[in-house]
XYZ file of C-alpha atoms in Angstrom:
544
model
C 132.595 24.830 131.498
C 134.044 28.211 132.328
C 137.067 29.453 130.747
C 140.398 29.820 132.727
C 141.490 33.478 131.690
C 141.915 36.278 134.113
C 139.330 38.925 134.344
C 141.389 41.925 134.888
C 139.256 45.054 134.023
C 140.041 47.237 130.976
C 140.978 50.396 132.707
C 142.543 53.324 130.783
C 145.209 53.854 133.582
C 146.852 50.607 132.245
C 147.097 52.155 129.052
C 149.188 55.085 130.209
C 151.166 52.852 132.265
C 151.888 50.592 129.370
C 152.979 53.645 127.234
C 155.321 55.069 130.195
C 156.749 51.516 130.919
C 157.413 50.021 127.520
C 157.931 53.155 125.294
C 158.297 55.986 127.639
C 160.913 57.668 125.542
C 158.516 57.937 122.505
C 158.097 61.816 121.880
C 154.819 63.530 122.781
C 154.756 67.065 121.094
C 152.057 69.786 121.530
C 151.627 73.336 120.777
C 150.465 75.332 123.683
C 147.766 77.889 123.652
C 150.479 80.635 123.620
C 151.991 78.968 120.358
C 155.109 77.519 121.889
C 155.974 74.020 121.007
C 156.199 71.804 123.980
C 158.422 68.589 123.776
C 157.843 65.719 125.985
C 157.378 61.829 126.074
C 154.924 59.161 127.236
C 156.981 58.717 130.614
C 156.841 62.275 131.537
C 152.990 62.525 130.506
C 152.289 59.535 132.961
C 154.033 61.444 135.630
C 152.186 64.619 135.042
C 148.833 62.611 134.949
C 149.796 60.874 138.316
C 150.569 64.276 140.014
C 147.261 65.698 139.005
C 145.442 62.513 139.672
C 147.014 62.674 143.275
C 145.848 66.203 143.648
C 142.359 65.435 142.557
C 142.225 62.898 145.106
C 143.356 65.126 147.640
C 140.698 67.599 146.751
C 137.973 64.904 147.205
C 137.399 63.685 143.654
C 136.588 60.026 143.489
C 134.988 57.140 141.306
C 131.599 58.291 139.866
C 132.468 62.036 140.197
C 132.409 63.993 136.865
C 134.768 66.751 135.936
C 134.473 68.993 132.869
C 136.976 70.481 130.517
C 136.656 73.335 128.105
C 139.996 73.359 126.352
C 141.876 72.560 123.017
C 144.266 70.035 121.889
C 147.080 70.608 124.487
C 149.415 68.687 126.661
C 147.457 70.067 129.636
C 144.122 68.460 128.227
C 145.828 65.044 127.803
C 147.237 65.187 131.214
C 143.738 65.758 132.515
C 142.422 62.953 130.245
C 144.592 60.457 132.022
C 144.451 61.913 135.473
C 140.449 61.982 135.607
C 140.066 58.568 133.960
C 142.707 57.149 136.021
C 141.035 57.786 139.327
C 137.583 56.708 137.804
C 135.919 60.153 137.371
C 134.168 60.814 134.029
C 135.497 63.674 131.945
C 133.022 65.710 130.087
C 134.812 67.339 127.221
C 132.924 70.472 126.493
C 133.144 72.054 122.923
C 134.398 75.679 122.853
C 133.035 76.072 119.571
C 129.561 76.121 121.126
C 127.434 78.811 122.774
C 127.120 79.514 126.453
C 123.595 78.362 126.396
C 124.480 75.034 124.600
C 127.181 74.478 127.117
C 124.970 75.138 129.960
C 122.517 72.752 128.663
C 125.172 70.023 128.552
C 126.543 70.828 132.089
C 123.152 70.382 133.703
C 122.627 67.121 131.961
C 125.958 65.872 133.223
C 126.171 67.694 136.508
C 129.838 68.549 136.803
C 130.937 71.145 139.489
C 134.576 71.580 138.418
C 135.652 72.755 134.769
C 139.261 72.834 133.732
C 139.861 75.703 131.134
C 142.731 77.301 129.236
C 143.713 80.927 128.237
C 141.614 80.729 125.027
C 138.409 79.402 126.644
C 138.500 81.725 129.662
C 136.295 84.512 128.069
C 133.814 81.769 127.202
C 134.072 80.156 130.503
C 133.195 83.600 131.986
C 129.797 83.548 130.075
C 129.050 80.216 131.100
C 129.766 80.745 134.717
C 127.006 83.543 134.638
C 124.256 80.797 133.899
C 125.711 77.830 135.804
C 125.795 78.293 139.318
C 126.290 74.611 139.998
C 129.743 75.064 138.638
C 131.749 76.032 141.823
C 135.272 75.730 140.728
C 137.185 76.455 137.498
C 140.765 75.465 137.173
C 142.874 77.351 134.905
C 145.415 75.348 132.991
C 148.256 77.575 133.096
C 151.437 77.125 130.960
C 154.992 77.856 132.211
C 156.118 81.459 131.630
C 152.706 82.474 130.246
C 150.778 85.189 132.356
C 147.893 84.115 134.379
C 144.829 86.486 133.700
C 142.768 87.880 136.560
C 139.311 86.321 136.744
C 136.233 86.616 138.755
C 135.236 83.047 138.018
C 133.980 81.318 141.300
C 136.634 79.142 142.830
C 139.144 80.170 140.154
C 142.568 78.499 140.758
C 145.442 77.859 138.430
C 146.246 74.225 137.838
C 149.825 74.664 139.370
C 148.297 75.847 142.562
C 145.546 73.045 142.346
C 148.263 70.470 142.182
C 150.519 71.995 144.762
C 153.362 69.628 146.041
C 151.410 66.549 144.975
C 153.869 63.736 143.779
C 153.689 61.313 141.073
C 153.931 58.571 143.520
C 150.240 57.483 143.081
C 148.698 54.049 142.794
C 145.786 53.895 140.357
C 142.499 52.579 142.024
C 140.727 49.651 140.385
C 137.074 49.656 139.462
C 134.425 48.438 137.087
C 135.567 48.675 133.370
C 132.065 49.877 132.558
C 132.399 53.042 134.599
C 131.985 56.349 132.550
C 135.231 57.640 130.978
C 134.770 60.480 128.715
C 131.567 62.073 128.062
C 131.014 63.674 124.463
C 127.850 65.268 123.026
C 126.698 65.020 119.513
C 126.770 68.027 117.417
C 123.004 68.368 117.518
C 122.562 68.984 113.770
C 118.779 67.673 113.891
C 117.750 68.653 117.365
C 119.148 69.032 121.012
C 122.592 67.643 121.414
C 122.716 64.258 123.198
C 125.416 62.908 125.535
C 127.431 59.609 125.064
C 129.105 58.406 128.027
C 131.937 56.102 126.742
C 133.211 53.347 129.303
C 136.769 52.328 129.927
C 136.051 49.044 128.307
C 134.532 50.844 125.054
C 137.374 53.111 124.606
C 140.016 50.291 125.059
C 138.165 48.306 122.451
C 137.538 51.211 120.317
C 141.350 52.122 120.467
C 142.095 48.577 119.271
C 139.272 48.800 116.608
C 141.004 52.023 115.368
C 144.422 50.418 115.299
C 143.647 47.455 113.215
C 145.159 47.017 109.779
C 141.980 47.476 108.004
C 141.536 51.117 109.371
C 144.790 52.441 108.290
C 146.137 50.737 105.207
C 149.631 51.894 105.598
C 150.114 51.222 109.336
C 153.536 50.525 110.643
C 154.917 49.582 114.118
C 155.467 51.681 117.046
C 157.486 54.902 116.747
C 157.573 54.475 113.036
C 154.232 56.365 112.970
C 153.526 59.700 114.092
C 149.879 60.677 114.687
C 148.139 64.148 114.388
C 144.506 64.346 115.123
C 143.221 67.451 113.341
C 139.795 66.615 114.966
C 139.606 68.407 118.002
C 139.879 65.999 121.248
C 136.561 67.019 122.540
C 135.017 65.520 119.427
C 134.568 61.634 119.802
C 137.953 61.743 121.630
C 139.853 63.180 118.607
C 139.021 60.046 116.519
C 140.576 58.004 119.369
C 144.181 59.132 118.558
C 145.185 60.206 122.092
C 144.348 56.583 123.045
C 145.506 54.740 119.974
C 148.928 56.623 120.125
C 150.130 55.608 123.418
C 148.603 52.114 122.977
C 150.868 51.371 120.012
C 153.795 53.306 120.921
C 153.483 56.203 118.417
C 154.459 59.556 118.411
C 151.527 61.896 119.160
C 151.504 65.574 117.887
C 148.718 67.989 118.956
C 147.845 71.338 117.447
C 146.811 73.297 120.378
C 144.272 75.920 119.306
C 145.794 76.540 115.878
C 143.485 74.649 113.438
C 144.689 76.770 110.422
C 146.003 74.935 107.353
C 149.306 76.670 107.839
C 149.663 75.765 111.587
C 148.726 71.981 110.659
C 151.311 72.027 107.800
C 154.066 73.313 110.112
C 153.410 70.543 112.290
C 153.175 67.881 109.746
C 156.483 69.125 107.908
C 158.213 69.882 111.209
C 157.464 66.560 113.093
C 157.136 64.092 110.473
C 153.486 63.228 110.906
C 152.526 59.980 109.095
C 148.973 59.532 109.951
C 146.255 62.174 110.308
C 142.600 62.580 109.710
C 139.990 65.223 109.096
C 136.684 65.939 107.128
C 136.718 66.647 103.578
C 136.647 70.470 103.911
C 139.636 70.585 106.161
C 141.581 68.353 103.503
C 140.837 70.513 100.694
C 142.108 73.609 102.684
C 145.221 71.814 103.713
C 146.033 70.714 100.226
C 145.205 74.361 98.953
C 147.670 75.717 101.540
C 150.336 73.210 100.918
C 150.388 73.966 97.343
C 150.502 77.906 98.059
C 153.574 77.056 100.423
C 155.211 74.461 98.248
C 154.927 71.783 100.660
C 154.669 68.327 99.429
C 153.283 66.930 102.897
C 155.761 63.986 101.954
C 155.911 62.289 105.471
C 151.914 61.769 105.382
C 151.358 58.342 104.326
C 147.825 57.717 105.472
C 144.928 60.271 105.528
C 141.882 59.216 107.272
C 138.757 61.051 106.146
C 135.187 60.831 107.360
C 132.115 62.891 107.591
C 130.989 62.558 104.074
C 132.150 60.818 100.971
C 135.151 62.263 99.038
C 134.659 63.679 95.504
C 136.708 62.303 92.722
C 138.560 65.702 92.729
C 139.462 65.266 96.262
C 140.497 61.725 95.820
C 142.733 62.818 92.973
C 144.428 65.233 95.274
C 145.233 62.658 97.732
C 146.934 60.692 94.915
C 148.811 63.836 93.687
C 150.345 63.939 97.272
C 151.134 60.477 97.552
C 148.756 59.857 100.460
C 146.664 56.898 100.835
C 142.995 57.922 101.294
C 141.366 55.838 104.117
C 137.574 56.392 104.031
C 135.818 55.481 107.120
C 132.363 56.256 108.805
C 131.295 56.748 112.388
C 129.361 58.779 114.955
C 129.935 60.219 118.336
C 127.881 57.246 119.424
C 130.083 54.651 117.488
C 133.342 55.941 116.500
C 135.091 53.907 113.633
C 132.245 51.949 112.780
C 133.221 51.150 109.190
C 136.652 50.504 107.636
C 138.775 51.649 104.872
C 139.665 48.098 103.536
C 138.763 47.504 99.885
C 136.852 44.174 98.953
C 138.853 41.278 97.547
C 139.927 41.856 94.069
C 138.635 45.588 93.904
C 142.203 46.958 93.805
C 142.714 45.668 90.217
C 139.537 47.357 88.943
C 139.841 50.599 86.655
C 140.355 53.775 88.705
C 136.862 55.022 88.107
C 135.350 51.764 89.278
C 137.698 51.616 92.274
C 136.402 55.029 93.251
C 132.717 54.287 92.976
C 132.977 50.743 94.852
C 135.508 51.755 97.430
C 136.036 55.572 97.923
C 132.682 56.794 97.166
C 131.242 54.535 99.881
C 131.744 54.837 103.469
C 133.913 51.714 103.957
C 133.228 48.185 104.990
C 131.359 46.907 107.938
C 134.049 46.594 110.871
C 134.419 43.588 113.227
C 133.215 45.422 116.280
C 130.134 46.630 114.674
C 126.984 45.058 113.356
C 124.949 46.886 110.873
C 121.389 46.371 109.429
C 119.221 48.413 107.337
C 115.447 48.444 107.725
C 112.431 49.996 106.126
C 110.010 52.351 107.483
C 108.261 49.599 109.447
C 111.267 48.302 110.938
C 111.582 45.207 108.576
C 115.246 44.212 107.725
C 116.180 44.671 104.254
C 118.909 42.606 102.351
C 122.554 43.459 101.786
C 122.288 43.679 97.941
C 123.485 47.215 97.379
C 120.029 48.089 95.794
C 117.637 48.463 98.822
C 118.109 51.613 100.846
C 116.791 51.789 104.494
C 117.311 53.167 108.017
C 120.968 52.265 109.111
C 121.299 50.667 112.584
C 124.307 49.634 114.614
C 125.186 47.723 117.600
C 128.155 46.347 119.222
C 130.577 46.858 122.200
C 131.966 50.191 120.680
C 128.277 51.476 120.233
C 126.268 53.580 122.780
C 123.268 51.765 123.905
C 121.673 54.840 125.591
C 122.180 58.576 126.065
C 122.970 60.478 129.260
C 119.960 61.269 131.161
C 117.911 58.291 129.986
C 116.765 55.520 132.328
C 117.697 51.950 131.685
C 114.361 51.319 130.388
C 114.831 53.851 127.659
C 118.017 52.151 126.338
C 118.021 50.559 122.906
C 119.472 47.351 121.539
C 120.085 48.759 118.121
C 121.465 52.650 117.669
C 119.255 54.333 115.136
C 122.077 56.152 113.225
C 119.651 58.622 111.527
C 121.157 57.706 108.123
C 119.763 56.145 105.136
C 122.181 53.635 103.671
C 122.721 50.628 101.291
C 124.836 47.834 102.303
C 126.467 45.659 99.558
C 127.247 41.947 99.322
C 130.760 42.720 100.066
C 130.132 44.302 103.193
C 130.575 47.893 102.067
C 128.311 50.458 103.238
C 127.003 53.569 101.396
C 125.223 56.551 102.875
C 122.431 57.571 100.767
C 121.275 60.516 103.101
C 120.414 61.637 106.486
C 116.850 60.324 107.403
C 115.582 63.833 108.349
C 117.236 65.156 105.064
C 115.648 62.598 102.618
C 113.416 64.402 100.299
C 110.409 62.220 99.453
C 108.882 63.503 96.300
C 105.609 61.753 95.160
C 106.476 58.817 97.185
C 110.151 58.501 95.866
C 113.252 59.298 97.812
C 115.841 61.838 96.363
C 119.428 61.970 97.805
C 120.463 65.270 99.017
C 123.913 63.914 99.178
C 124.087 62.867 95.484
C 122.616 66.172 94.404
C 125.214 68.036 96.346
C 128.029 65.701 95.041
C 126.905 66.468 91.440
C 126.798 70.164 91.954
C 129.999 70.250 93.718
C 131.771 68.482 90.701
C 130.745 71.625 88.512
C 133.444 74.064 87.793
C 131.423 77.058 88.973
C 130.410 75.810 92.172
C 132.618 75.540 95.386
C 130.040 73.780 97.615
C 126.477 72.738 97.486
C 123.721 72.139 100.159
C 120.169 70.768 99.499
C 117.206 70.922 101.676
C 113.528 70.080 101.222
C 110.892 72.519 100.696
C 107.091 71.890 100.686
C 105.264 71.277 97.264
C 101.500 71.377 96.991
C 101.682 68.392 94.554
C 104.741 66.405 95.339
C 104.740 66.999 99.006
C 108.437 67.777 98.970
C 110.970 69.053 96.309
C 114.738 70.059 96.618
C 116.092 73.410 97.047
C 119.721 73.755 96.309
C 121.931 76.550 97.783
C 125.501 77.107 96.385
C 128.624 79.020 96.986
C 130.541 80.078 93.931
C 134.114 78.766 93.093
C 136.961 81.366 93.513
C 136.951 83.775 90.606
C 133.483 83.065 89.536
C 131.129 85.983 89.594
C 127.795 84.657 88.578
C 126.333 81.137 88.396
C 125.529 79.551 84.993
C 122.412 77.854 86.224
C 121.317 76.206 82.983
C 124.982 74.770 82.537
C 124.917 73.528 86.141
C 121.384 71.755 85.544
C 122.938 70.397 82.315
C 125.975 69.067 84.048
C 123.993 67.389 87.010
C 121.862 65.598 84.442
C 124.965 63.418 83.889
C 124.925 62.281 87.491
C 121.192 62.051 88.662
C 117.805 61.577 87.194
C 116.245 64.622 85.721
C 113.262 64.590 88.061
C 115.755 64.918 90.925
C 116.880 68.386 89.760
C 116.273 71.086 92.197
C 113.241 73.290 91.685
C 115.183 76.204 92.568
C 118.936 77.037 92.836
C 119.973 80.023 95.120
C 123.455 81.313 95.531
C 124.783 82.158 99.152
C 127.848 83.945 100.306
C 128.828 81.326 102.758
C 127.775 77.797 103.723
C 127.094 77.386 107.249
C 128.830 74.829 109.310
C 128.442 72.935 112.629
C 131.194 73.142 115.329
C 132.628 70.030 113.784
C 132.825 71.359 110.356
C 130.079 69.392 108.729
C 127.426 71.292 106.663
C 124.662 72.557 108.865
C 121.426 71.602 107.463
C 119.366 73.189 110.331
C 120.949 76.636 109.604
C 120.256 75.997 105.820
C 116.776 75.438 106.676
C 116.556 78.578 108.853
C 118.164 80.544 106.043
C 115.196 79.484 103.730
C 112.582 80.194 106.306
C 113.760 83.630 106.503
C 113.293 84.096 102.685
C 110.359 86.224 101.712
C 110.352 85.046 98.101
C 108.119 82.321 96.958
C 110.389 79.670 95.583
C 107.837 77.168 94.548
C 104.727 78.510 92.676
């Protein structure tokens, strides 16, 4: 017997309509590229998106087309999100932190011929245009009262002129909910970036997934919450906040181009931000700046953290600011896969044990995701918290392929590239990246645990560990560290003694080298590829 329920497609035009119709006066605040704070609401944002959608249709855009954006966290960018997705065109959100050559590679993979840019990304766009003849139109997202620079970009036009006299009287088309919506590329830490084409269905489900109580532990209703995505919205859709905020009637605040701690604090304190999220490095910088400025960040109740496990020191700083730390894990391919919810009874454990069982892990398996761990031969391993294996994920919010692959090249389970343990209570702990695992004499050494142990030493600001060849053990760890502020030299013997309290003695790195700065990817993560290049350039013989 078939069910009797309607089969209306999950389209993101319905999301912006819902926001405009049922909480249209909820504020939408964004910093422009020129630094001006722009104030609007969801009803006016829907009108803006409809005018742009009307103009795009008039310029020949239709379902199955792809448009690119090279832009920051602005209201112009959100307007483009809902206009493009509303007419069924895919939106390829290019990362302005990448090189022109990286962007060329991505553009050729996806195939867009029109790209929207802003005042900050214009110089990069001119570099990209020189090597991407397939892009024949560049739309400059101008801001009221701000000057429009001259440009020789092919087909250069301002958004104002592109829209012309198009009205907001526009009917959203209907199409398959599995149509591509946004296209994001992975950060490419272990090779060429890969493109993920989210669908309208997956973003709708993913936004519901990110709105669940076990993701944000202090979540409240509607406009009682104010969200600020510190993650750039070209990175996994800004952790879905541009969709979860209108879905739930939250106030949304965007930081424009200004990702400085001082700029973020200004928005948090000025707009009453209650929920925000970032990688650990950004949180550390934010807390440091808040203490310098005397800000208590008192409106923030929920701090989402992902990217890597928090140190005990970072967890204590969350506590000192009265912010509930919600640890999660995901990837471009599967955002919000694990949740912050602690297991039953764990909230009554001593603080140290709570940290080890809850915060030091990457969350618990979420409802819309299935996880499994397998050995090198693909054999499933038990969820006993002891066996570690390759982490695989599947579900309606996980990517089953990459842009450019044929249907036959898709996969049933997404290989995350992480080595993990899964415990009986459903919590998951990342042990390492598969390509970063050091297999010494047939035994695994966790680079993450080595880095965490070193980073808890008073003289070390940050640590990165890579593998280097060894004539007997095949691989051994090399550690590179940056020094804490005010520390002039590393006491290596003291560091090694300290680390022995956290890891087995045979895990200790064969060599430790001090470097000036730790390389990062465009998303703020430790760049292991750059560390390997740094080691390769060294002429010294590290391992005798």
